[in-house]
Coordinates of C-alpha atoms in Angstrom, one line a residue:
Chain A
X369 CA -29.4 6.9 -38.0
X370 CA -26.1 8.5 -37.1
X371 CA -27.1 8.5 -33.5
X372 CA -25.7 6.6 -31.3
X373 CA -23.8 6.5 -27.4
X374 CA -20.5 5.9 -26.0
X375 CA -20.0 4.1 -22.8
X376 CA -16.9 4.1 -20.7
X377 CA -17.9 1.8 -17.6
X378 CA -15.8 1.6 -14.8
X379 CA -15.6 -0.3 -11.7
X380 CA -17.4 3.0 -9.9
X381 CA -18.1 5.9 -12.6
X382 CA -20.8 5.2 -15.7
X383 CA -19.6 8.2 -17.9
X384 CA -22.2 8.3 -21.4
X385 CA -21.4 10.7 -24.1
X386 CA -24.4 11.4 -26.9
X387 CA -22.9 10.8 -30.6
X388 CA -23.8 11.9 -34.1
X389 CA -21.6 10.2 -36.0
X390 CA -17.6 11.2 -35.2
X391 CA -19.2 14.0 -33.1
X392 CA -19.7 14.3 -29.6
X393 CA -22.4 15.6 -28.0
X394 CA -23.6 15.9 -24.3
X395 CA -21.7 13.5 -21.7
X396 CA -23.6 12.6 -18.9
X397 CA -21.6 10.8 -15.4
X398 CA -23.5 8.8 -12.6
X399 CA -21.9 6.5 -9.5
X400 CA -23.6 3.1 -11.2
X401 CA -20.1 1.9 -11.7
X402 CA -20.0 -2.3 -12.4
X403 CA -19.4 -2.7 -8.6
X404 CA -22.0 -4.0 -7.2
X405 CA -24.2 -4.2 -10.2
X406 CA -26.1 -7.5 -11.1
X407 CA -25.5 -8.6 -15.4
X408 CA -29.4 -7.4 -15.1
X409 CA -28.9 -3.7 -13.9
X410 CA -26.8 -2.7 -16.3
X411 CA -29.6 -1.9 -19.1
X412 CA -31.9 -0.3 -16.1
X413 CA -28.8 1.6 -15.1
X414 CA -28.0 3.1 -18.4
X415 CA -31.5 3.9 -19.5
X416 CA -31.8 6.4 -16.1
X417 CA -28.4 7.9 -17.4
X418 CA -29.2 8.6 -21.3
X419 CA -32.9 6.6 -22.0
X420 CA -34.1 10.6 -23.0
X421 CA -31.4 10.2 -25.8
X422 CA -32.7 7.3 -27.1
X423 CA -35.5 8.0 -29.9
X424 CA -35.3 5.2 -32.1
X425 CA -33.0 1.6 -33.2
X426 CA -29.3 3.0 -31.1
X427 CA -26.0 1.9 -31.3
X428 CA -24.5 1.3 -27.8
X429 CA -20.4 0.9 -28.2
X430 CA -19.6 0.0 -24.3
X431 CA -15.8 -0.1 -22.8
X432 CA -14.4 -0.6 -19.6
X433 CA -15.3 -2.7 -16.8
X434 CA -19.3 -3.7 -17.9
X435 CA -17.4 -6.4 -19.9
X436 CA -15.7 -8.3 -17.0
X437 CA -17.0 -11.6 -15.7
X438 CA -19.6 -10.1 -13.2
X439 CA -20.6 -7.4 -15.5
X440 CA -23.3 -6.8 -18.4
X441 CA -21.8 -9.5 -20.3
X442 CA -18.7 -11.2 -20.2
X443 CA -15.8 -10.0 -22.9
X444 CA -12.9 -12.4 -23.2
X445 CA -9.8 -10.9 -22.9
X446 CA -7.7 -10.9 -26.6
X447 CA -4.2 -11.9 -26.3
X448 CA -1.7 -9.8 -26.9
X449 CA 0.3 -9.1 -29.6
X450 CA -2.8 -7.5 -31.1
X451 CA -4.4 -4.7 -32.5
X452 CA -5.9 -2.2 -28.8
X453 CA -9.7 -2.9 -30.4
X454 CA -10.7 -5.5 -32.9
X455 CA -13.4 -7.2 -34.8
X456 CA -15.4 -8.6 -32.9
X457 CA -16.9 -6.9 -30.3
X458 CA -18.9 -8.9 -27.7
X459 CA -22.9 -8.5 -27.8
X460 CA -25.0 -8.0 -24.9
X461 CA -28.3 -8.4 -24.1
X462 CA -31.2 -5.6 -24.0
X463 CA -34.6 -5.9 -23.6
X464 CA -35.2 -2.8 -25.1
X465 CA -35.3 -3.8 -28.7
X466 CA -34.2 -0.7 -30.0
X467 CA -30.9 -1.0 -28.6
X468 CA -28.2 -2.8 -30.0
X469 CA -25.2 -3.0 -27.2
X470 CA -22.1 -4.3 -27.9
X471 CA -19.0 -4.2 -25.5
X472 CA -15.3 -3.7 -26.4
X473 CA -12.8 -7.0 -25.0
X474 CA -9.9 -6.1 -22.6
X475 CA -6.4 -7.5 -23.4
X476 CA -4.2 -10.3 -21.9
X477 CA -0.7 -11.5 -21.9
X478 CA 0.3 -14.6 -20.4
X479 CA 4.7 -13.8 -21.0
X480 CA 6.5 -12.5 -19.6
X481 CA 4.0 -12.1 -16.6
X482 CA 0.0 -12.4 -16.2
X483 CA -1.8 -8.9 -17.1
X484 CA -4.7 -8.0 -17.8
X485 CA -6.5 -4.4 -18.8
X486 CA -10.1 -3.5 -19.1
X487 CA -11.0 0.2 -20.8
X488 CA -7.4 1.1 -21.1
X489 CA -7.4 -0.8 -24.6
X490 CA -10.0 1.7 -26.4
X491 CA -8.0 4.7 -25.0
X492 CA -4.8 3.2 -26.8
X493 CA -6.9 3.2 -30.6
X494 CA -7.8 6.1 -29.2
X495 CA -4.2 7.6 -29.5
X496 CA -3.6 5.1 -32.9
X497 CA -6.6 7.3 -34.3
X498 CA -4.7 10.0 -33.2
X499 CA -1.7 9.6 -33.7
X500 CA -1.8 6.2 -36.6
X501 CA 2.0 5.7 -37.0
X502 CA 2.6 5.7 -33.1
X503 CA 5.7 3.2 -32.3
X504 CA 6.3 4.0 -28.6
X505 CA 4.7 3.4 -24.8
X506 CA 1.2 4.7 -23.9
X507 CA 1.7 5.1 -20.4
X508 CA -2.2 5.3 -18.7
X509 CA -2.1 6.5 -14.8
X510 CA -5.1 5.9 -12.8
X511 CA -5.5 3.8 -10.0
X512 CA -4.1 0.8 -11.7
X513 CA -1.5 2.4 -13.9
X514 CA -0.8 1.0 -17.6
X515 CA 2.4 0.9 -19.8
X516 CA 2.3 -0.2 -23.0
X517 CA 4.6 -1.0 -26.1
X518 CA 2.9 -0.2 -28.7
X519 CA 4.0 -0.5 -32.5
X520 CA 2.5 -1.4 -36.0
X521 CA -1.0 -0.8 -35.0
X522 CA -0.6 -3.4 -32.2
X523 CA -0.3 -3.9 -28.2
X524 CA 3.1 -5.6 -28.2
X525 CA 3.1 -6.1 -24.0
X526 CA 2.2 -4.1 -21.0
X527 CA 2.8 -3.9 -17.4
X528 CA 0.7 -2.6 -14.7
X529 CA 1.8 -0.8 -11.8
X530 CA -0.9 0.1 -8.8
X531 CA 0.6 3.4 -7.8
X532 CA -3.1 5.2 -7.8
X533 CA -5.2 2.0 -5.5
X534 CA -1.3 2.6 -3.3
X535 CA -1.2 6.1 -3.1
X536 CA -5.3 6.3 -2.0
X537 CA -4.9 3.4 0.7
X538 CA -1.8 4.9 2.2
X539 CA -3.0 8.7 2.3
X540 CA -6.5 8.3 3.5
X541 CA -5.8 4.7 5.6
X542 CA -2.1 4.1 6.5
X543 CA -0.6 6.6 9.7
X544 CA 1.0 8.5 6.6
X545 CA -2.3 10.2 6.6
X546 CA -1.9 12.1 9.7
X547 CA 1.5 13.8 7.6
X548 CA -0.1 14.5 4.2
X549 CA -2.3 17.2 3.8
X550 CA -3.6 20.0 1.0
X551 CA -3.2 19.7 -2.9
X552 CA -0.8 22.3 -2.7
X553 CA 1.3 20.5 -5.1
X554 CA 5.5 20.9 -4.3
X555 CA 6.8 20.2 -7.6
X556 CA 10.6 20.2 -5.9
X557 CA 9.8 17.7 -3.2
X558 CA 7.7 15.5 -5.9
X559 CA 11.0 15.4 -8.2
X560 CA 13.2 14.9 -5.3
X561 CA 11.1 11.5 -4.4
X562 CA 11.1 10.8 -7.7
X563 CA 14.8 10.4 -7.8
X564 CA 15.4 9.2 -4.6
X565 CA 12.8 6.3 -6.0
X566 CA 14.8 5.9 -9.0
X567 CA 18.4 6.0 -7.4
X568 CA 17.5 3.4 -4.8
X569 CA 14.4 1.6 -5.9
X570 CA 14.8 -1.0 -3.2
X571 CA 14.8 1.4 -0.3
X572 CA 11.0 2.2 -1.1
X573 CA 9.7 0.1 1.9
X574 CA 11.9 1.9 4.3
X575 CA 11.6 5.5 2.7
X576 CA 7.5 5.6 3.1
X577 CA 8.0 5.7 6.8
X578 CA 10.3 8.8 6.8
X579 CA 7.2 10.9 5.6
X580 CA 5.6 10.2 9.4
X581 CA 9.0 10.9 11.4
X582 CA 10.1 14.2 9.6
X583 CA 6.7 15.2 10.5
X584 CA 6.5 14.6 13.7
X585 CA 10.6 15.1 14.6
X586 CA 10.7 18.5 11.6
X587 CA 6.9 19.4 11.7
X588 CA 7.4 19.0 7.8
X589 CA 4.7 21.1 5.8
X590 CA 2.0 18.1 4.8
X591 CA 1.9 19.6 1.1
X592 CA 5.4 18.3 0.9
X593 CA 4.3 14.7 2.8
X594 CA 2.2 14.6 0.3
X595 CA 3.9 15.2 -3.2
X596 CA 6.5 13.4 -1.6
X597 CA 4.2 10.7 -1.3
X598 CA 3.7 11.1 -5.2
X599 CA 7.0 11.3 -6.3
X600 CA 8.1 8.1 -4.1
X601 CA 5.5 6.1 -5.9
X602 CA 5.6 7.1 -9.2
X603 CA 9.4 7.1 -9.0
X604 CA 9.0 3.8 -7.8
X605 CA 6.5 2.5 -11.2
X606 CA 9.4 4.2 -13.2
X607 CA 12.0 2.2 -11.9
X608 CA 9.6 -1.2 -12.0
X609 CA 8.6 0.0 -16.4
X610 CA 12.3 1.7 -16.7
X611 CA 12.4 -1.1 -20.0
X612 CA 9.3 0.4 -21.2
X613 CA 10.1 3.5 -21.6
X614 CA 13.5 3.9 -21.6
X615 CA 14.8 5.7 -24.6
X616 CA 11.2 5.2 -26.2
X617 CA 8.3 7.7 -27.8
X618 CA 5.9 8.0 -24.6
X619 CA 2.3 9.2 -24.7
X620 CA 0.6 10.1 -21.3
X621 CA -3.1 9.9 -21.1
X622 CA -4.6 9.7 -17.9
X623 CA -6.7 12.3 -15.8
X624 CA -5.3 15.9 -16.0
X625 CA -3.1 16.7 -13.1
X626 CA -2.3 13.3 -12.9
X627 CA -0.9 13.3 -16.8
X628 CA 1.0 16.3 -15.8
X629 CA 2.7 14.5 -12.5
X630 CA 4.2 12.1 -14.7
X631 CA 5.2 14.2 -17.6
X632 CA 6.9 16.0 -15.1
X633 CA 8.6 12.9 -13.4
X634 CA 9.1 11.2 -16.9
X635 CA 11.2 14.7 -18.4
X636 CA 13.1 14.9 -15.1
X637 CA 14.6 11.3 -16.8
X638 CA 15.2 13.0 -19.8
X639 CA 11.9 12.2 -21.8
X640 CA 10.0 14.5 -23.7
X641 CA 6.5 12.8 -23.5
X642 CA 3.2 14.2 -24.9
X643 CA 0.1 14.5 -22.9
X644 CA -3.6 13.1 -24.2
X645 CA -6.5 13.6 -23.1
X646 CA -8.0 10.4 -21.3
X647 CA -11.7 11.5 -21.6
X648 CA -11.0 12.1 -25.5
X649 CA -8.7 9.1 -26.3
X650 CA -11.3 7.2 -24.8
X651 CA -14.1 8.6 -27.4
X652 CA -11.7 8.2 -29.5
X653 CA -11.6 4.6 -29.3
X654 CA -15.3 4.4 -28.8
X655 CA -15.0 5.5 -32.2
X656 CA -13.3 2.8 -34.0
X657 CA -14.8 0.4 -31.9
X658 CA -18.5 1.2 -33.4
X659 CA -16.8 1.2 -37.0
X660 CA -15.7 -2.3 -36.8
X661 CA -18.1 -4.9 -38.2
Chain B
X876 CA 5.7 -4.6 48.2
X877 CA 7.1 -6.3 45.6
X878 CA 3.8 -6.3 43.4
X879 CA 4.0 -4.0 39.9
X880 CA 1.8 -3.9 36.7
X881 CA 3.9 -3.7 33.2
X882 CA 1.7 -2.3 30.6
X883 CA 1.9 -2.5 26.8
X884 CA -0.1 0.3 25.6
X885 CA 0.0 -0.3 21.9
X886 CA -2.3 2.0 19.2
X887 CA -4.9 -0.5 19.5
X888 CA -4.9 -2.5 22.5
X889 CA -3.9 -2.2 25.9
X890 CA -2.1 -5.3 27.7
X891 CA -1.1 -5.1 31.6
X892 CA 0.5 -7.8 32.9
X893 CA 0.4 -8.5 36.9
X894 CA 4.2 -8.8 38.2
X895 CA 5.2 -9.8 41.4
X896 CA 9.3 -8.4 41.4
X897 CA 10.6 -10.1 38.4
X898 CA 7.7 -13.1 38.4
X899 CA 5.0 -12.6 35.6
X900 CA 1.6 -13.1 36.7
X901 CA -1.9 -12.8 35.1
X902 CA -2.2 -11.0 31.9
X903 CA -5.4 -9.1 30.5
X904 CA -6.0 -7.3 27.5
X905 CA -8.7 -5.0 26.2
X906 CA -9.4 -2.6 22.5
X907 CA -8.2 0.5 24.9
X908 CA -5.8 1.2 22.5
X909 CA -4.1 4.6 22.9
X910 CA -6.0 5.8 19.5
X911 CA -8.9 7.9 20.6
X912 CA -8.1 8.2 24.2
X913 CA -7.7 11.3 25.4
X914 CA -5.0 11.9 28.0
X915 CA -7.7 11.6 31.1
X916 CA -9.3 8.4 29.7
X917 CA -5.7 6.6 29.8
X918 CA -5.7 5.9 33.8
X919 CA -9.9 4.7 34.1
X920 CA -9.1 2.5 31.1
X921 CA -6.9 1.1 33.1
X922 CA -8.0 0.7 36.6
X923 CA -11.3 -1.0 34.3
X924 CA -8.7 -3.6 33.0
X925 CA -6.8 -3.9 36.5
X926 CA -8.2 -2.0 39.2
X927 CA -8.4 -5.4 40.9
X928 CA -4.7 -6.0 41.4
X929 CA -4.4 -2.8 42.9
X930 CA -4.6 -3.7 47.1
X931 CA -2.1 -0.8 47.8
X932 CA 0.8 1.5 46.6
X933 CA 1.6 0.2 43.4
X934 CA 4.1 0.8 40.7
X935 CA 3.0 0.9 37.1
X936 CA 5.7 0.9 33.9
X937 CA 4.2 1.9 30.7
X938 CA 5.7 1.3 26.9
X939 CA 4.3 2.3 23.3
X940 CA 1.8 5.0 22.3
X941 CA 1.2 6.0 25.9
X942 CA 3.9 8.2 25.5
X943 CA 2.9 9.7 22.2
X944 CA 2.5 13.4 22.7
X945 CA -1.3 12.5 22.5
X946 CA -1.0 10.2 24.8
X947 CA -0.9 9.5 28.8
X948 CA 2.0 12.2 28.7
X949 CA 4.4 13.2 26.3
X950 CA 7.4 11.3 26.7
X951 CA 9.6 12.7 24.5
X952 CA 11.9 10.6 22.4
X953 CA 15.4 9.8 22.9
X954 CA 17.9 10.3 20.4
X955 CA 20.0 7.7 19.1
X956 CA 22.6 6.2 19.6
X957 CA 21.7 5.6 23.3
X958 CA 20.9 2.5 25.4
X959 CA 17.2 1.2 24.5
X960 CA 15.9 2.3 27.9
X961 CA 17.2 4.5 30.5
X962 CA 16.7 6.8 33.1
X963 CA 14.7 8.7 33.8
X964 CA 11.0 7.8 32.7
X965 CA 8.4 9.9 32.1
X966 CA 6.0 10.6 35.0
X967 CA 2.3 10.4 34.2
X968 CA -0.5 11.9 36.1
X969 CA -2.8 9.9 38.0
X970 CA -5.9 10.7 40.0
X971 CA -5.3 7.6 42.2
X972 CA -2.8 8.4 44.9
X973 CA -1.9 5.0 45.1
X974 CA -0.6 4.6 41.6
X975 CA 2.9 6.1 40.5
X976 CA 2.8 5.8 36.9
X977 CA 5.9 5.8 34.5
X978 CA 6.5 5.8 31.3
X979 CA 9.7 4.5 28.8
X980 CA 10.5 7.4 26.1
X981 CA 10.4 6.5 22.0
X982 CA 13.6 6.8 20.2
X983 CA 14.3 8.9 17.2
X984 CA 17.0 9.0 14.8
X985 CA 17.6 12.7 12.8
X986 CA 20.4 11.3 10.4
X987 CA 20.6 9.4 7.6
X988 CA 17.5 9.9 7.4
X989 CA 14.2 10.6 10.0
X990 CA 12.8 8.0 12.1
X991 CA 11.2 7.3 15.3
X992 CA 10.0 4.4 17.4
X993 CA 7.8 4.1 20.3
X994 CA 7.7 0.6 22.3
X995 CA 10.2 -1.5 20.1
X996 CA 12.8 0.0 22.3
X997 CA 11.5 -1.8 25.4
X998 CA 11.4 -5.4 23.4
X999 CA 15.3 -4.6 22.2
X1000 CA 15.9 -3.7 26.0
X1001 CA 14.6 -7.6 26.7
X1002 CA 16.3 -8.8 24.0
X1003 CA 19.7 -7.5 25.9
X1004 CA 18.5 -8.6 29.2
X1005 CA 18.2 -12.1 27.5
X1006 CA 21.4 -12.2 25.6
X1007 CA 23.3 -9.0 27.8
X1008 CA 26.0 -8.9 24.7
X1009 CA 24.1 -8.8 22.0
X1010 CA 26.0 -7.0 18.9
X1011 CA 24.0 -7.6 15.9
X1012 CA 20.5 -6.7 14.1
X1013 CA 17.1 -6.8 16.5
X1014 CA 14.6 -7.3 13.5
X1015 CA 10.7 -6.3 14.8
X1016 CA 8.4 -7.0 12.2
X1017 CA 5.0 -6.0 12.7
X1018 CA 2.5 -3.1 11.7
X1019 CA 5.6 -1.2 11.0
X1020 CA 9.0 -3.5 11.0
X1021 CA 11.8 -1.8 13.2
X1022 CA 15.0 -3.1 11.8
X1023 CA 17.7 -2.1 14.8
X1024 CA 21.3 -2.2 14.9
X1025 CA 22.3 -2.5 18.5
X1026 CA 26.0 -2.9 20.0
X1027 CA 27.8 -2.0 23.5
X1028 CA 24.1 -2.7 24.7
X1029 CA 23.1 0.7 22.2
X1030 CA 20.8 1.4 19.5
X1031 CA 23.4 2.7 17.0
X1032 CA 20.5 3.5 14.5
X1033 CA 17.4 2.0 12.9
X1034 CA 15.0 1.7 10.2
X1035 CA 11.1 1.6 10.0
X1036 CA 10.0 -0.6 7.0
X1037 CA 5.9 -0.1 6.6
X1038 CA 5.4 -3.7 5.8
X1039 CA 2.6 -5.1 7.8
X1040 CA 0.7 -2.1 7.2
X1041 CA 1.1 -2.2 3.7
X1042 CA -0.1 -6.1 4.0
X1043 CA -3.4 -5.2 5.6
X1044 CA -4.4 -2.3 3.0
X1045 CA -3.3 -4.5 -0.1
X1046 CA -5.2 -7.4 1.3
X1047 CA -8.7 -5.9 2.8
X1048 CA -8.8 -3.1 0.6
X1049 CA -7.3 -3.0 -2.5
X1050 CA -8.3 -5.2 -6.1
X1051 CA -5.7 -8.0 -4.5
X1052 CA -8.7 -9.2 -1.8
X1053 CA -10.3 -10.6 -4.7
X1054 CA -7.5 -12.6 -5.0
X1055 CA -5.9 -13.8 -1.5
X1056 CA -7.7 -16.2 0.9
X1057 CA -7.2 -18.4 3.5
X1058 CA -4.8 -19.0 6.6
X1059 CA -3.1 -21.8 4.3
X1060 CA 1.0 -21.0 4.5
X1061 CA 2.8 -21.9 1.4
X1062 CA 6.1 -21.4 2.4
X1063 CA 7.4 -22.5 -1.5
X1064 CA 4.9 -19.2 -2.8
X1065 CA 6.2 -17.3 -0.2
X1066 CA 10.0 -17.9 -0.2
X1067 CA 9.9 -17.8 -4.4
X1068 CA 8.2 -14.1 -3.7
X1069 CA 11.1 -13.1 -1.5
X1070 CA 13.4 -14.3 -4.0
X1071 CA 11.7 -12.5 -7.1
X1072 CA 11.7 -9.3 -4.8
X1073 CA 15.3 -9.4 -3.5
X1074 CA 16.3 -10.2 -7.2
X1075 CA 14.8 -7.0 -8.8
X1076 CA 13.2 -5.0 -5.8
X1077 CA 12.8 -2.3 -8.4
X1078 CA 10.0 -4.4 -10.5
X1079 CA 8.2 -4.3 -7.1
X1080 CA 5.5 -1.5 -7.7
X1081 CA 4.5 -3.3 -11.1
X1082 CA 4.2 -7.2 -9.7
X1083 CA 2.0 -6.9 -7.1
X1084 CA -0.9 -6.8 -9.9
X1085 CA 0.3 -9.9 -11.0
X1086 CA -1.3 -11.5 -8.2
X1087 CA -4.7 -10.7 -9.5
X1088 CA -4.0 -11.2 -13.1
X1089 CA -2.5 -14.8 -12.3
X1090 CA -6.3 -15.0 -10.9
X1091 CA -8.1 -13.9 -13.1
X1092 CA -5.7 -15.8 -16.5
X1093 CA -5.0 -19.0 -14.4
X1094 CA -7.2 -19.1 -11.5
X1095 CA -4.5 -19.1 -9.3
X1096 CA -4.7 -20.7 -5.7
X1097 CA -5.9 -17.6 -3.1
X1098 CA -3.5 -19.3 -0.9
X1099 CA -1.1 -19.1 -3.3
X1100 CA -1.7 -15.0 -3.9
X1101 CA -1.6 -14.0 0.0
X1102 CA 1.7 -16.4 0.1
X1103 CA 3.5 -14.4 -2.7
X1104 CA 1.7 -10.7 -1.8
X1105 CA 3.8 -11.7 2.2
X1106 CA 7.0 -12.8 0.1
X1107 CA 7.1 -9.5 -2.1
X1108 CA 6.2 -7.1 0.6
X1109 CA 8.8 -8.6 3.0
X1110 CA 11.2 -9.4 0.3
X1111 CA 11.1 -5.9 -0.6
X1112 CA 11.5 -4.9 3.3
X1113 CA 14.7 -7.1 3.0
X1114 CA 16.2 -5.6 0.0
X1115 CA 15.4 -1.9 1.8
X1116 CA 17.3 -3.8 4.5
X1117 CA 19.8 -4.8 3.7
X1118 CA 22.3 -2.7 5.0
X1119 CA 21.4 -3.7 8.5
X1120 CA 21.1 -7.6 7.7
X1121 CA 23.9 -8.5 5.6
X1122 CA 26.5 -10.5 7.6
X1123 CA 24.9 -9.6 11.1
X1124 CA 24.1 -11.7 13.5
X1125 CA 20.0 -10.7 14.0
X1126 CA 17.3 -11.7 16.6
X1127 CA 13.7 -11.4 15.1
X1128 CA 11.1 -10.7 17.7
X1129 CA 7.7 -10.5 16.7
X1130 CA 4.0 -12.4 16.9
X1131 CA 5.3 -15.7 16.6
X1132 CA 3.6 -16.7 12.6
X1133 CA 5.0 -13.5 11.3
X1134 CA 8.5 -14.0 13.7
X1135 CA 8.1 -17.3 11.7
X1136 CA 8.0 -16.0 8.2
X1137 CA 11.0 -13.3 8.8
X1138 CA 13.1 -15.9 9.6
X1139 CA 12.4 -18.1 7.0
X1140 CA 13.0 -15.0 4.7
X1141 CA 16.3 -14.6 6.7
X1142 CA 17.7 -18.4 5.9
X1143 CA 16.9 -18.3 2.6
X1144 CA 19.8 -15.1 1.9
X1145 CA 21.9 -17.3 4.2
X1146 CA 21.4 -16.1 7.7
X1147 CA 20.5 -18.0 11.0
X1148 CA 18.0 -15.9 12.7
X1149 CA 17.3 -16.4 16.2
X1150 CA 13.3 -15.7 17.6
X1151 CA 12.6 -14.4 20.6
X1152 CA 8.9 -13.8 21.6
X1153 CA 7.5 -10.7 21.5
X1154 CA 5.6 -10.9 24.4
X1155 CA 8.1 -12.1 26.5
X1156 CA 10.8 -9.4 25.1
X1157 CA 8.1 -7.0 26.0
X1158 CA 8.3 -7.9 29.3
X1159 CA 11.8 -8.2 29.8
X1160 CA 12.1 -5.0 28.9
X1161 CA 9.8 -3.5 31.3
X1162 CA 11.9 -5.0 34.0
X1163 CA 15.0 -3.5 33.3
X1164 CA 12.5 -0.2 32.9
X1165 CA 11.4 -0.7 36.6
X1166 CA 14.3 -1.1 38.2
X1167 CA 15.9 2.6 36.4
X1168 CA 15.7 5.1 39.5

């Protein structure tokens, strides 16, 4: 049997991709995300996704968020310095006896500050597959951004930033909202934020505001409220990981048009970072993970 | 007759306060909040609230989102610098011949940089009829913190820092709930916060997640957590600040817990903050409104 299915499970998205080996076949994306599911709706949940796929003894390699304390089964966090994905992986339960689930561990660090990441570890062996000699900083946007050193195979430290959960709480709940509008992206007002982030990183609290008066003293165009928005966040995550990546190799993986936001904001700082694919990296490191013994 | 009604007319609730000359009487509050009023609604949500007090020709003054150009009427802001409040109001319809409804204008600031205000101005114009030569800092935390520098009995400019906002997304919505409980004050969490934040305001956007890692790694006291997420969000309000605060003599003015937190972020950088109530500064302010011609 070369057959078997990778799992990225986050906190809201169950995203299954059909494998035959190192290829990929069919993926397949429902709203079961971990939220809100019981340790005993995982294997229920799954089967509705892919059970057609299963046709005899399956490999399940699982990342993301179905290992946390309140998910399919609990995977302690590794400490870094480490290797992103590592021997062993922690077993869950099936009833189906044809399956054989086991769940990639999330990474901690204690020093120089608490951290934690869940998923983001099997994209980084995904871009240590990729690219095997890699001595630089993944940086991962989402909604809880990741930065990390990574060099000699291993996770050396990260930071994360919460620029995504941020940026979705203030522009659909905060009054910014009534000055933000499109997805007409404005590439100049994004890298103006982003500067004005960088050049006075402590005036962030104060500058958010100014999105909701030039609107309603300038009637400012929303699509600029809006990458404004952007660029005075993400300028504000480069200022907090400036000793991450300054002068250092950086890899973006991270949803498409998000990727290309900070590419853009990390080469207005003089970086010349490369852009991965998150979807793939993530494969990717499904991959090793269902090598390891 | 002597009798008057000052009103309050905040985003989300309405507060009118009986007044007999300069004598506060009764005061009622309802959820009539100016947010999904339209501008007839504003004059029945108020004759619900005080219709009773109302035995002849009677004087209302109106501050806050009443005036909001989808408000009671548009009462368009004044530009600073100016006095806080100053003739002439804006006039307000009502249906009710007996009521003569005014309104105190919003200020709004084009350079250094866009801002507006809408009801603050009435609390700084009770902070000067309480201390008449005030030349310092009127700090008004709240929703949105209005840091004013006021001298020859003007607003010289201001600043809007989205703190309290920011508070109430982080801790209802975002990953941090998990993380933050109780009512329980620990002022040594809190004050270490606004010291870690005035330190390096730039590592703001990446230790707010700590909170939640320090959780999950060390099971850290929820207390604790909403403690520090206060202390980083107002010692990054601060170091936005700072410019206003540094060396000034301020007067914070807000509920009285948060009044109380401000000011203990104010002594620890060295300053001796004086508090004046809110409520009271309100009020103060819609005298000296009442008496303009």
């Amino acid at each position: 049997m070369s057959g078997w299915i990778a799992v990225d499970w986050g906190t809201t998205t169950l995203r299954a991709t059909r494998m035959d080996g190192a290829r990929a076949g069919e993926t397949r994306e429902s709203g079961d995300g971990m939220n809100g599911l019981s340790p005993e709706a995982f294997e229920p949940r799954l089967l509705d996704l892919a059970g057609d796929w299963i046709d005899g003894p399956t490999e399940i390699v699982v990342c993301g968020m179905a290992g946390a304390r309140q998910g399919w089964a609990e995977a302690p966090y590794r400490a870094v310095p480490c290797p992103p994905v590592a021997a062993p992986l922690t077993v869950a339960r099936s009833a189906d006896p044809r399956l054989s689930v086991r769940i990639v561990p999330g990474l901690s660090q204690r020093a120089p500050h608490p951290d934690v990441m869940r998923g983001e570890e099997t994209q980084i062996a995904g871009i240590l597959r990729e690219v095997p000699e890699f001595d630089g900083v993944a940086c991962l946007p989402g909604t809880h951004a990741k930065w990390a050193h990574v060099s000699a195979g291993e996770v050396v430290s990260f930071r994360t930033a919460m620029t995504g959960e941020i940026f979705g709480l203030l522009s659909r709940s905060s009054v910014l909202r009534h000055s933000l509008g499109g997805n007409d992206w404005q590439e100049a007002a994004f890298l103006e934020a982003v500067s004005d982030a960088l050049a006075r990183p402590e005036a962030l609290s104060a500058r958010l505001f100014e999105i909701r008066a030039a609107d309603l003293l300038e009637e400012q165009d929303p699509a600029i409220g809006r990458s404004r928005l952007s660029g005075l966040l993400i300028g504000a995550e480069l200022a907090a990981t400036k000793p991450w990546w300054l002068g250092r190799d950086v890899i973006v993986t991270g949803a498409p048009a998000l990727s290309q936001a900070y590419a853009a904001a990390l080469r207005s700082v003089g970086l010349a970072p490369r852009i991965l694919s998150a979807a793939e990296m993530t494969l990717a490191g499904l991959k090793t993970a269902k090598d390891l013994p």
